[in-house]
Amino acid sequence: MNSRERVIAALNHKEPDKVPIDCGATIVTAPTRIAYQNLREYLGMGKESEPTTSHRQMDTVYPAEDFYQRYEVDFRTVAMKGPWEFEPKEMPDDSFYDEFDIRWKKASYYYDVVERPLANCETVADLDKAVWPDPYAPGRVAGLREEAKALCENTDYAIIADIMALGPFEGGCVLRGYEQFCVDLAWDPKFAGALLDKITDTDIELWDNFLNAVGDCVQVVCQGDDVGMQTSLYISPEMYRKFVKPRQKRIFDFIHSKTDAKVFYHSCGAVFDVIGDFIDIGVDILNPIQRSAAKMDIAQMKKEFGRDLCFWGGGIDIQQVLPFASLDEIEEDVKRTIEIMAPGGGYVFFPSHNVQADVTPDRFHKTFETALKYRNYPIGTE
C-alpha cells in the first residue's frame, strides 16, 4: 500500500499493511521548534535554518521533507494563509495582536493571552463592535488550489487541511476569558449564545473559502475546540449539549457537505463523557486520547467507541512518559499502545499532543523508531 491507500483504509476501520504515522502534519500533532531542532542535530541531519512555523503561539513547526522521510510520515499538509492586508501588530515587549485583536505575550517557550478583546463586553450589540477576521480576505487561499492539486496528483501521501479556525467554545473562552465565558453560559445565555453563533458563522465561512480551494484534494479536515481539562470537561455534559454541540454540528455538517474528507476533531483533556456526542455530530476522528486525563483509558476507548470513531494520537503521554521515562519504558509503552489501538484499523500513531521542548532527542527518536518497528499488520509482528 502507498501512504494514501494506507490512511484511507485505516480511517475506514480496515486494517492496512501498516499503522499510519504522523509527525508534524497538523498544529496539534507536531514537534515544537526546540524539540525538532534538537532531534535533527541528534540524528546528524543538521539544524534547519528556518523551519516553517505551523502555530506561533505553540511554537510548532512543519518539518522538512527529509524529516518526514526519516520517520515514514504518511501525511502532507495544506494550510490556510494569512490575508495579504494583515500583519500581526508586534509590540516591544515580545507580544503581538492577532486578527481577533487578541494580545499574545511570550512566556518561556509559548505565548499566552494577556489582553482579551471581548473581556468587557456587556451586551449582544457589543459583539458587532468587535474586530472579526474577514474569512474571504484576499491572500488566505492564494496558491492553495495549485499546491493541493500537486500533492494530490504528484504524490501518494494522504493530504490534510490543517486547523485554521477557533472552535466555538474555545473561541469564547479565549475572547472573553475562561472564567467569564463559563459564567456567561450560566448567567447570560443570550450573550453566550450570540458569541458562540458569531464564532461558528466565522468558522463556517473560513471553511467555505478553504474547502472551495482544496476540498476535493484532501482526505482529512481538521478542526479544534478544546472542551476538556485534566480532570473533567470545562462545563457539564448537559451544558455542552445545550450550547456547544449544536454549533459544532453546524461546522461539521458544513465540512461534510463540501468534501468527502474525514473530519478530525481535536480536544485535549477528559472528554470521555461526551464522546458519544462527538460521534452524533459527525466526528470521524478524535485527537488525541490524553491517557493521563480522567477516564481516558485507551483500552476502554477502543472497546466502546472504536467501531464508530478513529483515534489519531494518544496513548503515549507527553506529560510524564516522553519527558521522564527510560528508553526501555518508552518502547514498551509505544508497543502496548499500538497493540491496543491498532487492531481493526481506525488508528494513526502520534503521542498525545505536540512533542515539547523538554523531550530529549533520544526519547523523541525512540518513540518513532519503536512505532516503525511495531507498525506492521498483523499487529504483534515486526
mmCIF file of C-alpha atoms in Angstrom:
data_model
loop_
_atom_site.group_PDB
_atom_site.id
_atom_site.type_symbol
_atom_site.label_atom_id
_atom_site.label_comp_id
_atom_site.label_asym_id
_atom_site.label_seq_id
_atom_site.Cartn_x
_atom_site.Cartn_y
_atom_site.Cartn_z
ATOM 1 C CA MET A 1 0.000 0.000 0.000
ATOM 2 C CA ASN A 2 1.094 3.567 -0.531
ATOM 3 C CA SER A 3 0.529 6.176 2.174
ATOM 4 C CA ARG A 4 -2.791 7.448 0.860
ATOM 5 C CA GLU A 5 -4.199 3.946 0.481
ATOM 6 C CA ARG A 6 -2.943 3.055 3.955
ATOM 7 C CA VAL A 7 -4.574 6.085 5.567
ATOM 8 C CA ILE A 8 -7.875 5.674 3.715
ATOM 9 C CA ALA A 9 -8.067 2.037 4.792
ATOM 10 C CA ALA A 10 -7.274 2.843 8.424
ATOM 11 C CA LEU A 11 -9.785 5.699 8.568
ATOM 12 C CA ASN A 12 -12.448 3.377 7.156
ATOM 13 C CA HIS A 13 -11.822 0.941 10.012
ATOM 14 C CA LYS A 14 -9.927 -1.570 7.920
ATOM 15 C CA GLU A 15 -6.515 -2.985 8.649
ATOM 16 C CA PRO A 16 -3.933 -1.625 6.201
ATOM 17 C CA ASP A 17 -0.438 -3.014 5.750
ATOM 18 C CA LYS A 18 0.949 -0.708 8.451
ATOM 19 C CA VAL A 19 -0.274 1.718 11.079
ATOM 20 C CA PRO A 20 -0.182 5.225 9.546
ATOM 21 C CA ILE A 21 2.321 7.563 11.201
ATOM 22 C CA ASP A 22 2.006 11.308 11.692
ATOM 23 C CA CYS A 23 4.683 13.670 12.929
ATOM 24 C CA GLY A 24 4.077 17.299 12.084
ATOM 25 C CA ALA A 25 1.114 17.197 9.717
ATOM 26 C CA THR A 26 -1.146 19.297 11.969
ATOM 27 C CA ILE A 27 -0.608 22.056 14.510
ATOM 28 C CA VAL A 28 -1.615 19.630 17.310
ATOM 29 C CA THR A 29 0.467 16.649 16.153
ATOM 30 C CA ALA A 30 3.760 18.433 15.728
ATOM 31 C CA PRO A 31 7.197 18.856 17.201
ATOM 32 C CA THR A 32 7.873 22.151 18.876
ATOM 33 C CA ARG A 33 10.753 24.089 17.336
ATOM 34 C CA ILE A 34 13.302 23.203 20.028
ATOM 35 C CA ALA A 35 12.401 19.503 20.089
ATOM 36 C CA TYR A 36 12.595 19.385 16.295
ATOM 37 C CA GLN A 37 15.950 21.113 16.015
ATOM 38 C CA ASN A 38 17.414 19.038 18.831
ATOM 39 C CA LEU A 39 16.318 15.821 17.129
ATOM 40 C CA ARG A 40 17.704 16.879 13.761
ATOM 41 C CA GLU A 41 21.057 17.568 15.393
ATOM 42 C CA TYR A 42 20.933 14.258 17.291
ATOM 43 C CA LEU A 43 20.290 12.380 14.037
ATOM 44 C CA GLY A 44 23.143 14.162 12.266
ATOM 45 C CA MET A 45 20.728 15.863 9.873
ATOM 46 C CA GLY A 46 21.803 19.373 10.838
ATOM 47 C CA LYS A 47 19.557 22.064 12.240
ATOM 48 C CA GLU A 48 17.128 23.548 9.741
ATOM 49 C CA SER A 49 17.956 27.200 9.138
ATOM 50 C CA GLU A 50 14.371 28.493 9.124
ATOM 51 C CA PRO A 51 11.768 25.855 9.993
ATOM 52 C CA THR A 52 8.266 26.634 8.773
ATOM 53 C CA THR A 53 6.155 27.756 11.736
ATOM 54 C CA SER A 54 2.812 25.971 11.912
ATOM 55 C CA HIS A 55 1.497 27.732 15.036
ATOM 56 C CA ARG A 56 3.323 30.707 16.503
ATOM 57 C CA GLN A 57 1.695 30.605 19.922
ATOM 58 C CA MET A 58 2.579 26.918 20.487
ATOM 59 C CA ASP A 59 5.947 27.255 18.724
ATOM 60 C CA THR A 60 5.273 24.247 16.490
ATOM 61 C CA VAL A 61 6.746 23.636 13.054
ATOM 62 C CA TYR A 62 6.011 21.769 9.853
ATOM 63 C CA PRO A 63 9.087 19.533 9.476
ATOM 64 C CA ALA A 64 11.220 19.475 6.351
ATOM 65 C CA GLU A 65 10.822 16.703 3.785
ATOM 66 C CA ASP A 66 13.942 14.826 4.908
ATOM 67 C CA PHE A 67 12.451 14.559 8.406
ATOM 68 C CA TYR A 68 9.145 13.264 7.061
ATOM 69 C CA GLN A 69 11.039 10.677 5.049
ATOM 70 C CA ARG A 70 13.142 9.637 8.058
ATOM 71 C CA TYR A 71 10.063 8.639 10.034
ATOM 72 C CA GLU A 72 7.935 7.497 7.077
ATOM 73 C CA VAL A 73 5.224 10.078 7.766
ATOM 74 C CA ASP A 74 2.135 9.241 5.715
ATOM 75 C CA PHE A 75 0.722 12.771 5.534
ATOM 76 C CA ARG A 76 1.367 16.121 3.923
ATOM 77 C CA THR A 77 -0.386 19.368 4.738
ATOM 78 C CA VAL A 78 -2.153 22.268 3.099
ATOM 79 C CA ALA A 79 -2.629 25.200 5.454
ATOM 80 C CA MET A 80 -4.639 28.391 5.062
ATOM 81 C CA LYS A 81 -2.547 31.539 4.857
ATOM 82 C CA GLY A 82 -2.990 34.950 6.412
ATOM 83 C CA PRO A 83 -4.590 37.823 4.490
ATOM 84 C CA TRP A 84 -2.316 39.921 2.352
ATOM 85 C CA GLU A 85 -3.535 43.081 4.066
ATOM 86 C CA PHE A 86 -2.969 41.919 7.651
ATOM 87 C CA GLU A 87 0.246 41.668 9.631
ATOM 88 C CA PRO A 88 0.280 40.906 13.364
ATOM 89 C CA LYS A 89 0.880 44.065 15.347
ATOM 90 C CA GLU A 90 4.210 43.471 17.048
ATOM 91 C CA MET A 91 4.835 45.103 20.424
ATOM 92 C CA PRO A 92 8.208 45.923 22.039
ATOM 93 C CA ASP A 93 7.609 43.550 24.988
ATOM 94 C CA ASP A 94 7.613 40.416 22.773
ATOM 95 C CA SER A 95 3.844 40.397 22.414
ATOM 96 C CA PHE A 96 1.605 40.787 19.376
ATOM 97 C CA TYR A 97 -2.018 41.332 18.382
ATOM 98 C CA ASP A 98 -3.654 38.785 16.086
ATOM 99 C CA GLU A 99 -6.599 39.083 13.677
ATOM 100 C CA PHE A 100 -9.123 38.995 16.524
ATOM 101 C CA ASP A 101 -7.199 41.755 18.321
ATOM 102 C CA ILE A 102 -6.146 39.244 20.967
ATOM 103 C CA ARG A 103 -2.810 40.173 22.516
ATOM 104 C CA TRP A 104 -0.388 37.280 22.984
ATOM 105 C CA LYS A 105 2.796 37.646 25.062
ATOM 106 C CA LYS A 106 5.820 35.374 25.045
ATOM 107 C CA ALA A 107 6.045 33.314 28.229
ATOM 108 C CA SER A 108 9.003 30.944 28.194
ATOM 109 C CA TYR A 109 8.548 28.768 25.084
ATOM 110 C CA TYR A 110 4.992 29.847 24.289
ATOM 111 C CA TYR A 111 2.646 32.787 24.014
ATOM 112 C CA ASP A 112 -0.184 33.344 26.494
ATOM 113 C CA VAL A 113 -3.160 35.703 26.163
ATOM 114 C CA VAL A 114 -2.670 38.950 28.084
ATOM 115 C CA GLU A 115 -5.498 41.006 26.537
ATOM 116 C CA ARG A 116 -8.893 39.609 25.603
ATOM 117 C CA PRO A 117 -10.807 41.914 23.273
ATOM 118 C CA LEU A 118 -14.272 40.889 24.486
ATOM 119 C CA ALA A 119 -13.448 40.819 28.186
ATOM 120 C CA ASN A 120 -15.532 43.927 28.887
ATOM 121 C CA CYS A 121 -18.424 43.354 26.501
ATOM 122 C CA GLU A 122 -21.796 43.566 28.238
ATOM 123 C CA THR A 123 -24.429 43.228 25.515
ATOM 124 C CA VAL A 124 -25.003 41.350 22.285
ATOM 125 C CA ALA A 125 -24.725 44.653 20.455
ATOM 126 C CA ASP A 126 -21.144 44.977 21.720
ATOM 127 C CA LEU A 127 -20.194 41.953 19.625
ATOM 128 C CA ASP A 128 -20.787 43.931 16.448
ATOM 129 C CA LYS A 129 -18.212 46.477 17.581
ATOM 130 C CA ALA A 130 -15.520 43.853 17.998
ATOM 131 C CA VAL A 131 -12.800 43.037 15.467
ATOM 132 C CA TRP A 132 -13.712 39.963 13.429
ATOM 133 C CA PRO A 133 -11.498 38.494 10.709
ATOM 134 C CA ASP A 134 -12.735 38.590 7.121
ATOM 135 C CA PRO A 135 -12.942 34.897 6.119
ATOM 136 C CA TYR A 136 -12.700 35.778 2.434
ATOM 137 C CA ALA A 137 -9.856 38.285 2.699
ATOM 138 C CA PRO A 138 -7.551 38.140 -0.333
ATOM 139 C CA GLY A 139 -4.492 36.020 0.265
ATOM 140 C CA ARG A 140 -5.974 33.349 2.524
ATOM 141 C CA VAL A 141 -6.124 30.705 -0.198
ATOM 142 C CA ALA A 142 -3.632 32.197 -2.648
ATOM 143 C CA GLY A 143 -1.907 29.323 -4.418
ATOM 144 C CA LEU A 144 -3.537 26.652 -2.255
ATOM 145 C CA ARG A 145 -5.515 25.114 -5.115
ATOM 146 C CA GLU A 146 -2.330 24.535 -7.078
ATOM 147 C CA GLU A 147 -0.475 23.294 -4.012
ATOM 148 C CA ALA A 148 -3.201 20.810 -3.093
ATOM 149 C CA LYS A 149 -3.568 19.540 -6.659
ATOM 150 C CA ALA A 150 0.184 18.998 -6.930
ATOM 151 C CA LEU A 151 0.194 16.962 -3.731
ATOM 152 C CA CYS A 152 -2.852 15.014 -4.877
ATOM 153 C CA GLU A 153 -1.608 14.261 -8.373
ATOM 154 C CA ASN A 154 2.153 14.006 -7.910
ATOM 155 C CA THR A 155 2.479 12.236 -4.557
ATOM 156 C CA ASP A 156 0.800 9.293 -2.870
ATOM 157 C CA TYR A 157 0.576 10.881 0.592
ATOM 158 C CA ALA A 158 -2.664 11.479 2.449
ATOM 159 C CA ILE A 159 -3.387 15.210 2.403
ATOM 160 C CA ILE A 160 -4.594 17.190 5.399
ATOM 161 C CA ALA A 161 -6.392 20.530 5.575
ATOM 162 C CA ASP A 162 -4.973 21.790 8.862
ATOM 163 C CA ILE A 163 -6.737 23.585 11.721
ATOM 164 C CA MET A 164 -7.132 27.299 10.996
ATOM 165 C CA ALA A 165 -10.250 28.350 12.930
ATOM 166 C CA LEU A 166 -11.005 28.896 16.624
ATOM 167 C CA GLY A 167 -13.612 26.430 17.827
ATOM 168 C CA PRO A 168 -16.827 27.891 19.263
ATOM 169 C CA PHE A 169 -16.245 27.014 22.928
ATOM 170 C CA GLU A 170 -12.505 27.593 22.977
ATOM 171 C CA GLY A 171 -13.012 30.783 20.989
ATOM 172 C CA GLY A 172 -15.479 32.099 23.555
ATOM 173 C CA CYS A 173 -13.023 31.322 26.333
ATOM 174 C CA VAL A 174 -10.079 32.957 24.589
ATOM 175 C CA LEU A 175 -12.010 36.075 23.577
ATOM 176 C CA ARG A 176 -13.818 36.540 26.907
ATOM 177 C CA GLY A 177 -11.625 34.719 29.423
ATOM 178 C CA TYR A 178 -12.261 31.148 30.562
ATOM 179 C CA GLU A 179 -13.904 32.041 33.855
ATOM 180 C CA GLN A 180 -16.003 34.842 32.389
ATOM 181 C CA PHE A 181 -17.276 32.801 29.462
ATOM 182 C CA CYS A 182 -18.287 29.914 31.720
ATOM 183 C CA VAL A 183 -20.166 32.457 33.862
ATOM 184 C CA ASP A 184 -21.797 33.802 30.682
ATOM 185 C CA LEU A 185 -23.097 30.334 29.822
ATOM 186 C CA ALA A 186 -24.738 30.066 33.225
ATOM 187 C CA TRP A 187 -25.894 33.649 33.822
ATOM 188 C CA ASP A 188 -26.201 35.315 30.434
ATOM 189 C CA PRO A 189 -27.092 32.560 27.965
ATOM 190 C CA LYS A 190 -28.380 35.036 25.377
ATOM 191 C CA PHE A 191 -24.998 36.754 25.184
ATOM 192 C CA ALA A 192 -23.095 33.453 25.321
ATOM 193 C CA GLY A 193 -25.244 32.019 22.535
ATOM 194 C CA ALA A 194 -24.744 35.084 20.358
ATOM 195 C CA LEU A 195 -20.972 34.878 20.806
ATOM 196 C CA LEU A 196 -20.957 31.157 20.001
ATOM 197 C CA ASP A 197 -23.023 31.842 16.888
ATOM 198 C CA LYS A 198 -20.685 34.603 15.753
ATOM 199 C CA ILE A 199 -17.635 32.355 16.098
ATOM 200 C CA THR A 200 -19.453 29.485 14.380
ATOM 201 C CA ASP A 201 -20.537 31.674 11.468
ATOM 202 C CA THR A 202 -16.947 32.889 11.066
ATOM 203 C CA ASP A 203 -15.630 29.311 11.152
ATOM 204 C CA ILE A 204 -18.078 28.153 8.502
ATOM 205 C CA GLU A 205 -17.125 31.000 6.193
ATOM 206 C CA LEU A 206 -13.439 30.225 6.691
ATOM 207 C CA TRP A 207 -14.079 26.580 5.849
ATOM 208 C CA ASP A 208 -16.117 27.619 2.830
ATOM 209 C CA ASN A 209 -13.191 29.616 1.486
ATOM 210 C CA PHE A 210 -10.619 26.934 2.345
ATOM 211 C CA LEU A 211 -12.581 23.942 1.044
ATOM 212 C CA ASN A 212 -13.600 25.715 -2.154
ATOM 213 C CA ALA A 213 -9.882 25.671 -2.875
ATOM 214 C CA VAL A 214 -8.798 22.250 -1.583
ATOM 215 C CA GLY A 215 -11.865 20.207 -0.649
ATOM 216 C CA ASP A 216 -11.635 17.721 -3.500
ATOM 217 C CA CYS A 217 -7.929 17.080 -2.884
ATOM 218 C CA VAL A 218 -7.797 16.311 0.851
ATOM 219 C CA GLN A 219 -8.519 13.158 2.814
ATOM 220 C CA VAL A 220 -8.686 14.771 6.273
ATOM 221 C CA VAL A 221 -10.063 18.111 7.502
ATOM 222 C CA CYS A 222 -9.025 19.244 10.995
ATOM 223 C CA GLN A 223 -10.959 21.402 13.451
ATOM 224 C CA GLY A 224 -10.035 22.098 17.064
ATOM 225 C CA ASP A 225 -12.201 23.084 20.015
ATOM 226 C CA ASP A 226 -10.816 22.201 23.447
ATOM 227 C CA VAL A 227 -13.663 21.345 25.798
ATOM 228 C CA GLY A 228 -11.712 19.197 28.272
ATOM 229 C CA MET A 229 -9.181 19.730 31.023
ATOM 230 C CA GLN A 230 -7.185 17.274 33.116
ATOM 231 C CA THR A 231 -9.964 16.119 35.422
ATOM 232 C CA SER A 232 -13.218 16.786 33.546
ATOM 233 C CA LEU A 233 -14.917 18.895 30.918
ATOM 234 C CA TYR A 234 -14.788 22.651 31.466
ATOM 235 C CA ILE A 235 -18.584 22.612 31.639
ATOM 236 C CA SER A 236 -21.122 19.915 32.404
ATOM 237 C CA PRO A 237 -22.104 17.434 29.685
ATOM 238 C CA GLU A 238 -25.602 18.937 29.785
ATOM 239 C CA MET A 239 -24.290 22.439 29.202
ATOM 240 C CA TYR A 240 -22.040 21.146 26.418
ATOM 241 C CA ARG A 241 -25.064 19.565 24.723
ATOM 242 C CA LYS A 242 -27.153 22.700 25.079
ATOM 243 C CA PHE A 243 -24.648 25.309 23.935
ATOM 244 C CA VAL A 244 -21.635 23.817 22.186
ATOM 245 C CA LYS A 245 -22.769 20.630 20.491
ATOM 246 C CA PRO A 246 -25.287 22.317 18.124
ATOM 247 C CA ARG A 247 -22.669 24.833 16.963
ATOM 248 C CA GLN A 248 -20.042 22.164 16.423
ATOM 249 C CA LYS A 249 -22.605 20.140 14.478
ATOM 250 C CA ARG A 250 -23.189 23.090 12.151
ATOM 251 C CA ILE A 251 -19.452 23.261 11.444
ATOM 252 C CA PHE A 252 -19.028 19.516 10.899
ATOM 253 C CA ASP A 253 -22.169 19.244 8.771
ATOM 254 C CA PHE A 254 -20.880 22.079 6.605
ATOM 255 C CA ILE A 255 -17.457 20.461 6.208
ATOM 256 C CA HIS A 256 -19.066 17.159 5.230
ATOM 257 C CA SER A 257 -21.205 18.999 2.660
ATOM 258 C CA LYS A 258 -18.085 20.435 0.981
ATOM 259 C CA THR A 259 -15.755 17.430 0.864
ATOM 260 C CA ASP A 260 -15.573 13.656 1.142
ATOM 261 C CA ALA A 261 -12.701 14.020 3.613
ATOM 262 C CA LYS A 262 -12.909 12.678 7.145
ATOM 263 C CA VAL A 263 -13.465 15.195 9.956
ATOM 264 C CA PHE A 264 -10.651 15.249 12.533
ATOM 265 C CA TYR A 265 -11.666 16.878 15.817
ATOM 266 C CA HIS A 266 -9.072 17.926 18.381
ATOM 267 C CA SER A 267 -9.912 18.361 22.028
ATOM 268 C CA CYS A 268 -7.473 17.858 24.855
ATOM 269 C CA GLY A 269 -8.479 16.560 28.229
ATOM 270 C CA ALA A 270 -11.094 14.377 29.870
ATOM 271 C CA VAL A 271 -13.785 14.205 27.171
ATOM 272 C CA PHE A 272 -14.989 10.632 27.724
ATOM 273 C CA ASP A 273 -18.462 11.700 28.848
ATOM 274 C CA VAL A 274 -19.271 13.372 25.513
ATOM 275 C CA ILE A 275 -17.514 11.117 23.010
ATOM 276 C CA GLY A 276 -20.884 9.681 22.025
ATOM 277 C CA ASP A 277 -21.982 13.241 21.273
ATOM 278 C CA PHE A 278 -18.935 13.753 19.061
ATOM 279 C CA ILE A 279 -19.962 10.717 17.035
ATOM 280 C CA ASP A 280 -23.542 12.042 16.818
ATOM 281 C CA ILE A 281 -22.410 15.298 15.223
ATOM 282 C CA GLY A 282 -20.232 13.804 12.532
ATOM 283 C CA VAL A 283 -16.756 13.493 14.040
ATOM 284 C CA ASP A 284 -14.859 10.755 12.227
ATOM 285 C CA ILE A 285 -11.525 11.067 14.040
ATOM 286 C CA LEU A 286 -10.812 12.079 17.634
ATOM 287 C CA ASN A 287 -7.475 13.601 18.530
ATOM 288 C CA PRO A 288 -5.943 12.904 20.960
ATOM 289 C CA ILE A 289 -6.518 10.266 23.593
ATOM 290 C CA GLN A 290 -4.956 12.065 26.554
ATOM 291 C CA ARG A 291 -4.351 8.996 28.670
ATOM 292 C CA SER A 292 -3.231 10.989 31.694
ATOM 293 C CA ALA A 293 -6.615 12.754 31.895
ATOM 294 C CA ALA A 294 -9.534 11.370 33.896
ATOM 295 C CA LYS A 295 -11.437 8.403 32.400
ATOM 296 C CA MET A 296 -9.341 8.346 29.206
ATOM 297 C CA ASP A 297 -8.285 4.698 29.347
ATOM 298 C CA ILE A 298 -7.140 3.679 25.880
ATOM 299 C CA ALA A 299 -8.418 0.093 26.046
ATOM 300 C CA GLN A 300 -11.857 1.212 27.172
ATOM 301 C CA MET A 301 -11.973 3.900 24.495
ATOM 302 C CA LYS A 302 -11.086 1.413 21.770
ATOM 303 C CA LYS A 303 -13.637 -1.096 23.034
ATOM 304 C CA GLU A 304 -16.531 1.338 23.442
ATOM 305 C CA PHE A 305 -16.008 3.694 20.518
ATOM 306 C CA GLY A 306 -13.557 2.025 18.144
ATOM 307 C CA ARG A 307 -16.228 0.825 15.728
ATOM 308 C CA ASP A 308 -17.531 4.334 15.137
ATOM 309 C CA LEU A 309 -14.553 6.574 15.760
ATOM 310 C CA CYS A 310 -10.932 6.641 14.642
ATOM 311 C CA PHE A 311 -8.211 7.626 17.094
ATOM 312 C CA TRP A 312 -5.337 9.834 15.979
ATOM 313 C CA GLY A 313 -2.559 10.058 18.508
ATOM 314 C CA GLY A 314 -2.782 9.430 22.176
ATOM 315 C CA GLY A 315 -1.726 6.694 24.479
ATOM 316 C CA ILE A 316 1.855 7.980 24.597
ATOM 317 C CA ASP A 317 1.725 10.567 27.360
ATOM 318 C CA ILE A 318 3.679 13.801 26.807
ATOM 319 C CA GLN A 319 3.346 14.917 30.425
ATOM 320 C CA GLN A 320 5.084 12.069 32.250
ATOM 321 C CA VAL A 321 6.211 9.391 29.803
ATOM 322 C CA LEU A 322 8.013 11.211 26.992
ATOM 323 C CA PRO A 323 9.969 13.663 29.205
ATOM 324 C CA PHE A 324 10.854 11.287 32.044
ATOM 325 C CA ALA A 325 10.563 7.593 31.137
ATOM 326 C CA SER A 326 13.568 5.461 30.257
ATOM 327 C CA LEU A 327 14.085 4.417 26.651
ATOM 328 C CA ASP A 328 13.018 0.860 27.516
ATOM 329 C CA GLU A 329 9.858 2.178 29.166
ATOM 330 C CA ILE A 330 9.060 4.293 26.128
ATOM 331 C CA GLU A 331 9.480 1.304 23.813
ATOM 332 C CA GLU A 332 7.172 -0.797 25.957
ATOM 333 C CA ASP A 333 4.591 1.994 26.118
ATOM 334 C CA VAL A 334 4.589 2.518 22.349
ATOM 335 C CA LYS A 335 4.373 -1.233 21.687
ATOM 336 C CA ARG A 336 1.500 -1.681 24.151
ATOM 337 C CA THR A 337 -0.392 1.309 22.754
ATOM 338 C CA ILE A 338 -0.174 0.000 19.185
ATOM 339 C CA GLU A 339 -1.268 -3.466 20.328
ATOM 340 C CA ILE A 340 -4.375 -1.951 21.947
ATOM 341 C CA MET A 341 -5.305 0.730 19.432
ATOM 342 C CA ALA A 342 -4.342 -0.650 16.027
ATOM 343 C CA PRO A 343 -6.343 -3.899 15.635
ATOM 344 C CA GLY A 344 -9.257 -3.441 13.240
ATOM 345 C CA GLY A 345 -7.784 -0.222 11.842
ATOM 346 C CA GLY A 346 -9.007 3.182 12.936
ATOM 347 C CA TYR A 347 -5.694 4.320 14.418
ATOM 348 C CA VAL A 348 -2.968 6.803 13.439
ATOM 349 C CA PHE A 349 0.192 6.876 15.525
ATOM 350 C CA PHE A 350 1.301 10.022 17.331
ATOM 351 C CA PRO A 351 1.724 10.905 21.033
ATOM 352 C CA SER A 352 -0.995 12.651 22.989
ATOM 353 C CA HIS A 353 -0.023 16.162 21.864
ATOM 354 C CA ASN A 354 2.842 18.165 20.411
ATOM 355 C CA VAL A 355 6.330 16.967 21.335
ATOM 356 C CA GLN A 356 7.538 19.556 23.808
ATOM 357 C CA ALA A 357 10.920 21.194 24.284
ATOM 358 C CA ASP A 358 11.626 19.133 27.424
ATOM 359 C CA VAL A 359 11.594 15.847 25.489
ATOM 360 C CA THR A 360 15.195 14.851 24.893
ATOM 361 C CA PRO A 361 16.041 13.846 21.324
ATOM 362 C CA ASP A 362 16.876 10.250 22.258
ATOM 363 C CA ARG A 363 13.366 9.855 23.717
ATOM 364 C CA PHE A 364 11.760 11.586 20.748
ATOM 365 C CA HIS A 365 13.653 9.311 18.361
ATOM 366 C CA LYS A 366 12.912 6.186 20.399
ATOM 367 C CA THR A 367 9.183 6.899 20.231
ATOM 368 C CA PHE A 368 9.055 6.951 16.451
ATOM 369 C CA GLU A 369 11.665 4.269 15.860
ATOM 370 C CA THR A 370 9.567 1.961 18.028
ATOM 371 C CA ALA A 371 6.411 2.870 16.125
ATOM 372 C CA LEU A 372 8.170 1.999 12.871
ATOM 373 C CA LYS A 373 9.300 -1.296 14.381
ATOM 374 C CA TYR A 374 5.846 -2.413 15.541
ATOM 375 C CA ARG A 375 3.530 -0.813 12.972
ATOM 376 C CA ASN A 376 3.172 -3.844 10.676
ATOM 377 C CA TYR A 377 -0.120 -5.705 10.439
ATOM 378 C CA PRO A 378 -0.961 -8.211 11.753
ATOM 379 C CA ILE A 379 -0.185 -6.346 14.937
ATOM 380 C CA GLY A 380 2.403 -8.139 17.045
ATOM 381 C CA THR A 381 4.750 -8.788 14.149
ATOM 382 C CA GLU A 382 7.861 -6.781 13.362
#
